[in-house]
mmCIF file of C-alpha atoms in Angstrom:
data_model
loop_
_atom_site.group_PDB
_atom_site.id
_atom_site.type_symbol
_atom_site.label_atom_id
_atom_site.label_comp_id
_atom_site.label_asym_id
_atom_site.label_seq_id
_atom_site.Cartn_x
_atom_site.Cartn_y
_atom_site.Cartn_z
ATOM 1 C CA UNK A 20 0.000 0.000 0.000
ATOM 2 C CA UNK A 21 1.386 3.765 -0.040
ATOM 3 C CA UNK A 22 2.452 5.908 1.953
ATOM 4 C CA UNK A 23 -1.017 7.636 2.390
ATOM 5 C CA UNK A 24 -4.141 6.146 1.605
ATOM 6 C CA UNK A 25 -7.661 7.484 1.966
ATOM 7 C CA UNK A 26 -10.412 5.079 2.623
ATOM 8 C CA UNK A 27 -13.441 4.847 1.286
ATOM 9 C CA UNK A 28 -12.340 5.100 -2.255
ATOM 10 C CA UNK A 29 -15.771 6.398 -2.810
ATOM 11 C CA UNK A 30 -18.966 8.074 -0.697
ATOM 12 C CA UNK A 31 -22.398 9.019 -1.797
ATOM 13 C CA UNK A 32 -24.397 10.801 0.765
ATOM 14 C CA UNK A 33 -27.603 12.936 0.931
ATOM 15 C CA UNK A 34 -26.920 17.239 1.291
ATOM 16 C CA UNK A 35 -27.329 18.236 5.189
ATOM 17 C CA UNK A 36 -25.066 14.513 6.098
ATOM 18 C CA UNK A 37 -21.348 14.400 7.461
ATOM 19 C CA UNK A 38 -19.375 12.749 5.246
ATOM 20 C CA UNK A 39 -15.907 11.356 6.934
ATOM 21 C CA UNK A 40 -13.012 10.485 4.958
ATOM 22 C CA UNK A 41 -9.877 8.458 6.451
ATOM 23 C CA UNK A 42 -6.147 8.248 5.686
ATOM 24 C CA UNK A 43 -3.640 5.811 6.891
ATOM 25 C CA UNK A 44 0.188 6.803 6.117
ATOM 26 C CA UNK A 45 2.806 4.562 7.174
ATOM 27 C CA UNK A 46 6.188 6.572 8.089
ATOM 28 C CA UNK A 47 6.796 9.293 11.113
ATOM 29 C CA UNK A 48 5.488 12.466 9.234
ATOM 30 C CA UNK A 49 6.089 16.511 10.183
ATOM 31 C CA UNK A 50 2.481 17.295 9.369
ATOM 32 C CA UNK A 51 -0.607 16.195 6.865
ATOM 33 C CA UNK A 52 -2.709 18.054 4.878
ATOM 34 C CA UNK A 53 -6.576 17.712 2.863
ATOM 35 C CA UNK A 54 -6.545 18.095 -0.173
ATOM 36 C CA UNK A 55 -9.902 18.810 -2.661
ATOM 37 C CA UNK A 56 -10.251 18.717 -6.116
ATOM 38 C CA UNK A 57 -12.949 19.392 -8.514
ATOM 39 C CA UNK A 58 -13.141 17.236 -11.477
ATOM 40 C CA UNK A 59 -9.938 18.138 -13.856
ATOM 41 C CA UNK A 60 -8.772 21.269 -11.702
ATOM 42 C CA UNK A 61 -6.177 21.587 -9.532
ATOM 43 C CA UNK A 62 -5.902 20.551 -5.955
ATOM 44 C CA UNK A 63 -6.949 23.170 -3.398
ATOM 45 C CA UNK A 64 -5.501 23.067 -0.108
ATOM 46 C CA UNK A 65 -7.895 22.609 2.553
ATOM 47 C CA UNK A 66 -6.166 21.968 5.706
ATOM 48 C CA UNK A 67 -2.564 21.220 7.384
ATOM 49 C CA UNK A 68 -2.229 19.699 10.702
ATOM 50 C CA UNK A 69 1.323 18.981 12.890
ATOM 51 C CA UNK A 70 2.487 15.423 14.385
ATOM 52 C CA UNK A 71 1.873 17.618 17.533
ATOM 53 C CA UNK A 72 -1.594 18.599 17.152
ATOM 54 C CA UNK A 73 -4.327 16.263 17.193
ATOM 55 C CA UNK A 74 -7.297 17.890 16.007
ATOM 56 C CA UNK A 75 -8.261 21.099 13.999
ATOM 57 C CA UNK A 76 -10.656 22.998 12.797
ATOM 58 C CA UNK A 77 -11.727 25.078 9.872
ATOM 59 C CA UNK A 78 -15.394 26.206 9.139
ATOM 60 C CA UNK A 79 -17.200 22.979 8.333
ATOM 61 C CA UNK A 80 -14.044 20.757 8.338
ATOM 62 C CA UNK A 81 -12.704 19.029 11.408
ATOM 63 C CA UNK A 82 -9.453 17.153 10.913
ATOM 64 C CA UNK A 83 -8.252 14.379 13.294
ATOM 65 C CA UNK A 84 -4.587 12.971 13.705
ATOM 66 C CA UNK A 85 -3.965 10.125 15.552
ATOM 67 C CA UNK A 86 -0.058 9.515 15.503
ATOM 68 C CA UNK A 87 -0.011 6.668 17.108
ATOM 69 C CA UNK A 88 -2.379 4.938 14.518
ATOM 70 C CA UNK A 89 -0.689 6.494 11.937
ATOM 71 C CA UNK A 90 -4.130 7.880 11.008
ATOM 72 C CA UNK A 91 -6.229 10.441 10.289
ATOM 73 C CA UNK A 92 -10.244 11.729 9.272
ATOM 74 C CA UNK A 93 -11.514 14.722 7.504
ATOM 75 C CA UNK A 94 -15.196 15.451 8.379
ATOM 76 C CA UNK A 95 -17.211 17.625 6.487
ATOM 77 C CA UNK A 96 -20.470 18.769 8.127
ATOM 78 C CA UNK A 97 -23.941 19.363 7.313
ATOM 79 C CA UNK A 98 -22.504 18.897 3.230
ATOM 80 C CA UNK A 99 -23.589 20.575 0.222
ATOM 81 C CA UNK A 100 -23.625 19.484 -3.035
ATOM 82 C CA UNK A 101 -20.386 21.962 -4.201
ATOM 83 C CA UNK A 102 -18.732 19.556 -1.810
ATOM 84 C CA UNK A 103 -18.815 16.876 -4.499
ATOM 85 C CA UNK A 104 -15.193 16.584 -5.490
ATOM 86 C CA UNK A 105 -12.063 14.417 -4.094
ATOM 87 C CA UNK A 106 -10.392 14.353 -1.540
ATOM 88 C CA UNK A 107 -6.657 13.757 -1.092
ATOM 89 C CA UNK A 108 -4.678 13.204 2.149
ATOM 90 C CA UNK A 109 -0.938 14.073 1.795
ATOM 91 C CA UNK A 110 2.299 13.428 4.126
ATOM 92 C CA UNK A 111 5.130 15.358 4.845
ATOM 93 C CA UNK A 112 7.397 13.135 5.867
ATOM 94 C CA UNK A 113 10.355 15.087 5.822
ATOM 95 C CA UNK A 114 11.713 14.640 2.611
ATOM 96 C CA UNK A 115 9.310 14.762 0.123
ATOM 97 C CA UNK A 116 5.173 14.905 0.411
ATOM 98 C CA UNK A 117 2.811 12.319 -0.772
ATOM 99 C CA UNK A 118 -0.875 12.206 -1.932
ATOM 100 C CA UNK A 119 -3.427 9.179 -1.326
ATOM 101 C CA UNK A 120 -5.045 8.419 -3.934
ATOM 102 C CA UNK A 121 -8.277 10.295 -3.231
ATOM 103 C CA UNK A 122 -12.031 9.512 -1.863
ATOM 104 C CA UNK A 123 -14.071 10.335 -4.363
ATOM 105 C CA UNK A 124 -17.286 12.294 -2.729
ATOM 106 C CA UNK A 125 -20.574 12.764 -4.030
ATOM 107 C CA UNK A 126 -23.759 14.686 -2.326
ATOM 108 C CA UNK A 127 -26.439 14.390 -3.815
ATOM 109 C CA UNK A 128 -29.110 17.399 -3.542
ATOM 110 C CA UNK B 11 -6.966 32.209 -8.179
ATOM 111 C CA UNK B 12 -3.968 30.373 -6.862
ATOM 112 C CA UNK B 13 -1.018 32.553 -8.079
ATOM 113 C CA UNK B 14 0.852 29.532 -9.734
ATOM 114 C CA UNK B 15 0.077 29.434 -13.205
ATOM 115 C CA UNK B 16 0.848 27.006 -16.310
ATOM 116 C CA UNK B 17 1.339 26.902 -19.686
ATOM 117 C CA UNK B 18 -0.075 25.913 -21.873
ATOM 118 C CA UNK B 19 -3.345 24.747 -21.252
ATOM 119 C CA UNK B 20 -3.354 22.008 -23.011
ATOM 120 C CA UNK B 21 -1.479 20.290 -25.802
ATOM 121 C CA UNK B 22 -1.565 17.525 -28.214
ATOM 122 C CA UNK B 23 1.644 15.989 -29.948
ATOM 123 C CA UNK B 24 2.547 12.916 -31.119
ATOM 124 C CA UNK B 25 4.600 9.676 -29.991
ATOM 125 C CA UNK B 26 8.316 10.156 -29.816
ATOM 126 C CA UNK B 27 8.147 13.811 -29.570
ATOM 127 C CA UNK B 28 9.480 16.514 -26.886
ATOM 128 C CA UNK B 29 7.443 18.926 -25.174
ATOM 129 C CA UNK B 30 8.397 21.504 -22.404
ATOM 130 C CA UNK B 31 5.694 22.379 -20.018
ATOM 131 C CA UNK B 32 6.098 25.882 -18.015
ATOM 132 C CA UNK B 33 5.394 26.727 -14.433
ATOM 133 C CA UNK B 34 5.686 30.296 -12.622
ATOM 134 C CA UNK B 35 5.116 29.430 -8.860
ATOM 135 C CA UNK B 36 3.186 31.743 -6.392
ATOM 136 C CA UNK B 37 5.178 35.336 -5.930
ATOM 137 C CA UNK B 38 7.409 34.522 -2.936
ATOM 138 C CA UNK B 39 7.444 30.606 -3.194
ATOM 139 C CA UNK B 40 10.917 28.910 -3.266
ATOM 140 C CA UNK B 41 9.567 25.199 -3.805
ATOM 141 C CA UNK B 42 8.186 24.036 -7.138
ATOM 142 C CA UNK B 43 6.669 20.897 -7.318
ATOM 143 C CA UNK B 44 5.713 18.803 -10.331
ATOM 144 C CA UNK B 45 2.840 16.039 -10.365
ATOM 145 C CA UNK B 46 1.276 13.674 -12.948
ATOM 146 C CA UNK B 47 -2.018 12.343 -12.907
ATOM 147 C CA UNK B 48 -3.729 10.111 -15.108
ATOM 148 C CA UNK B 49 -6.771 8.015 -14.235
ATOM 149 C CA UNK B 50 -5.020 4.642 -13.656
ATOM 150 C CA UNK B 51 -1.888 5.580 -12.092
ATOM 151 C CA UNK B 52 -3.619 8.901 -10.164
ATOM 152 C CA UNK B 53 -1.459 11.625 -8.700
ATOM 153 C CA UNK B 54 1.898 10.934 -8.752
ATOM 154 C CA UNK B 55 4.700 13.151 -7.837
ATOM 155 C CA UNK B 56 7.857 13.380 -10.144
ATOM 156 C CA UNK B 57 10.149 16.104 -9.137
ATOM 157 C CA UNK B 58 10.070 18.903 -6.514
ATOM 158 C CA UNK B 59 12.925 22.122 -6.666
ATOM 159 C CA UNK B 60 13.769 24.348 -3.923
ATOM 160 C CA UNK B 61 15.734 28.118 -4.905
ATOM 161 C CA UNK B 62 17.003 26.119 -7.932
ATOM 162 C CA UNK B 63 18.144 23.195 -6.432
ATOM 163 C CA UNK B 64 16.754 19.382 -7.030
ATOM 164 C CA UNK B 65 14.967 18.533 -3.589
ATOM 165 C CA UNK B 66 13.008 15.390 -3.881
ATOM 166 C CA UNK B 67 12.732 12.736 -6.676
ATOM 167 C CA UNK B 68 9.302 10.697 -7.477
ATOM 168 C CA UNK B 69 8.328 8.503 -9.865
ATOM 169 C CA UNK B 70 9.627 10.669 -12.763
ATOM 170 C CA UNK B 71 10.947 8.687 -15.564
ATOM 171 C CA UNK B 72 14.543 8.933 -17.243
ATOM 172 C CA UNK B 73 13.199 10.270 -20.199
ATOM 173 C CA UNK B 74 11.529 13.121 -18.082
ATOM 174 C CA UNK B 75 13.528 16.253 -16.888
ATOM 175 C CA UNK B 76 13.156 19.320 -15.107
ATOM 176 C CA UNK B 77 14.927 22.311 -13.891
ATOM 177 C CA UNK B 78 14.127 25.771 -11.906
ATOM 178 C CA UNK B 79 15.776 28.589 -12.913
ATOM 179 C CA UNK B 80 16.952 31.779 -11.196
ATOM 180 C CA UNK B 81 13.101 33.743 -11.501
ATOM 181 C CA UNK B 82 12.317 30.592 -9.946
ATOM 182 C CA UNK B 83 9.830 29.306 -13.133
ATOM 183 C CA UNK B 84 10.334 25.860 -13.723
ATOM 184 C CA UNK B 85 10.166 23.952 -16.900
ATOM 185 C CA UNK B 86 9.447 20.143 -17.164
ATOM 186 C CA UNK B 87 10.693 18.439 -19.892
ATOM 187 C CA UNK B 88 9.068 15.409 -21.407
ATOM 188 C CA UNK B 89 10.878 13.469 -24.430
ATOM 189 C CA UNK B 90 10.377 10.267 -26.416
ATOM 190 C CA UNK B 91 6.649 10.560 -26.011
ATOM 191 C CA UNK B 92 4.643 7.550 -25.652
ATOM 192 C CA UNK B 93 0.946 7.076 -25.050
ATOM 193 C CA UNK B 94 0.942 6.123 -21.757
ATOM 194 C CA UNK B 95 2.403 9.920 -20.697
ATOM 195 C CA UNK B 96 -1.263 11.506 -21.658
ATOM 196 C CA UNK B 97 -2.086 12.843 -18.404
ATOM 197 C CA UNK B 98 -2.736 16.059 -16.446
ATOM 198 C CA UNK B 99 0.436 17.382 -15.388
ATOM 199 C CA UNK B 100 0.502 20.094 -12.544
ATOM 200 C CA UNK B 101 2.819 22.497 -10.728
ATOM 201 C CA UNK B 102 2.475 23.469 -7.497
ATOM 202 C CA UNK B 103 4.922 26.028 -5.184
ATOM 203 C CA UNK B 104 5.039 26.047 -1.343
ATOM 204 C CA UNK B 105 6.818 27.614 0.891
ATOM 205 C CA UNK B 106 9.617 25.995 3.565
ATOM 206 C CA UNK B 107 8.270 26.729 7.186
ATOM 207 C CA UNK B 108 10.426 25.033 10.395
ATOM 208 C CA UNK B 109 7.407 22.736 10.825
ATOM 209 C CA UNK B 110 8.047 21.521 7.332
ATOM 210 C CA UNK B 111 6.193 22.263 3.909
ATOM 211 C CA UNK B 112 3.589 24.112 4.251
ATOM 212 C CA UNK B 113 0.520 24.100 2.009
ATOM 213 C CA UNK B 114 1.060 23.343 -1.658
ATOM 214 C CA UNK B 115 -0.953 25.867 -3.883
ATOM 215 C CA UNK B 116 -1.564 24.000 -7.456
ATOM 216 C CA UNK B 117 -1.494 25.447 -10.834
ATOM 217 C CA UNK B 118 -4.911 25.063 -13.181
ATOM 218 C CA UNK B 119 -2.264 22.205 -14.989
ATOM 219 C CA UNK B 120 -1.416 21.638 -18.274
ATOM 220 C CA UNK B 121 -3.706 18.690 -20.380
ATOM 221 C CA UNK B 122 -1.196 16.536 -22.350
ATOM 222 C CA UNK B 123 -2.489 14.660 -25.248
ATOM 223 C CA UNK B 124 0.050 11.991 -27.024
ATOM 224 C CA UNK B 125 -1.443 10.732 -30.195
#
């Protein structure tokens, strides 16, 4: 598997649900950050979170790091349907940062 | 708007040629990074330059080359084209914090197309 890998590959939900979004990375890592991209655009940044922080917020996204798991969830609340897109975790470990390959969200209205 | 932008847009050429995509990173940015992503192999990094220097290697291929000059553009050059390299390609700059690198801010990306 790679370094950082988002699970489920794919979510549908309803508009007004949470949707939450995992990653698993497998090295010691300076920080992590969410990625989301809209179909055939670049990636826009969404979040970064330290190996010293465990939890973060930003408007409607809470981010989760559990170092110890080597692990960590994006939540989006109460979604919308401009939050179909996907979603990419990516490590920093040090030397060079790596993106998941993606969950691939859809809210349907 | 992220500040990083790309040329060209998009661009269609044929097997065994040599194309040179172009990347001006965010005003300020020392770090250019270079990705690839196609829909079986998604986004893979290749290359990433710091203040002209070679910083990090990916999965970039020996027929693949890049370089960042002194205005800090990068160039990626991609040569004995073969089928398999149609993909998006895309820049992205970032700055070096002591926590690490920071946020990566992505360039619109350049469509290749190898016929």
């Amino acid at each position: 598997s790679q370094q950082g890998e988002e699970d489920p590959q794919a979510l549908s939900i309803q508009e007004g649900e949470n949707a939450t979004m995992n990653c698993s990375y497998k090295t010691s890592i300076n920080n992590l950050q969410w990625y989301r991209q809209n179909s055939g655009r670049g990636l826009v940044h969404l979040i970064l979170i330290r190996s010293n922080e465990r939890e973060k917020h930003s408007g409607r996204l809470r981010v989760t790091l559990d170092t110890s798991k080597k692990s960590s969830s994006l939540l989006i609340t109460a979604s919308r349907a401009a939050d179909t897109a996907s979603y990419f975790c990516a490590t920093d470990a040090y030397d060079k940062v790596i993106f998941g390959p993606g969950t691939s969200l859809s809210v349907i209205p | 708007d992220s500040g990083v932008t790309q040329t060209p847009k998009h661009l269609i050429t044929a097997t065994g040629q040599r194309v040179t995509l172009r990347c001006s990173p965010r005003s300020g940015d020392l770090s250019v990074y270079w990705y690839q992503q196609s829909l079986d192999q998604g986004l893979q990094f290749l290359i990433q330059y710091y203040n002209g220097e070679e910083r990090a290697k990916g999965n970039i291929l020996e027929r693949f080359s890049a370089q960042q000059f002194p205005d800090l553009h990068s160039e990626l050059n991609l040569s004995s084209l073969e089928l398999g390299d149609s993909a998006l390609y895309f820049c992205a700059s970032s700055v070096l914090t002591s926590g690490g690198w920071g946020e990566q801010f992505f360039g619109p990306g350049t469509r290749l197309t190898v016929l």
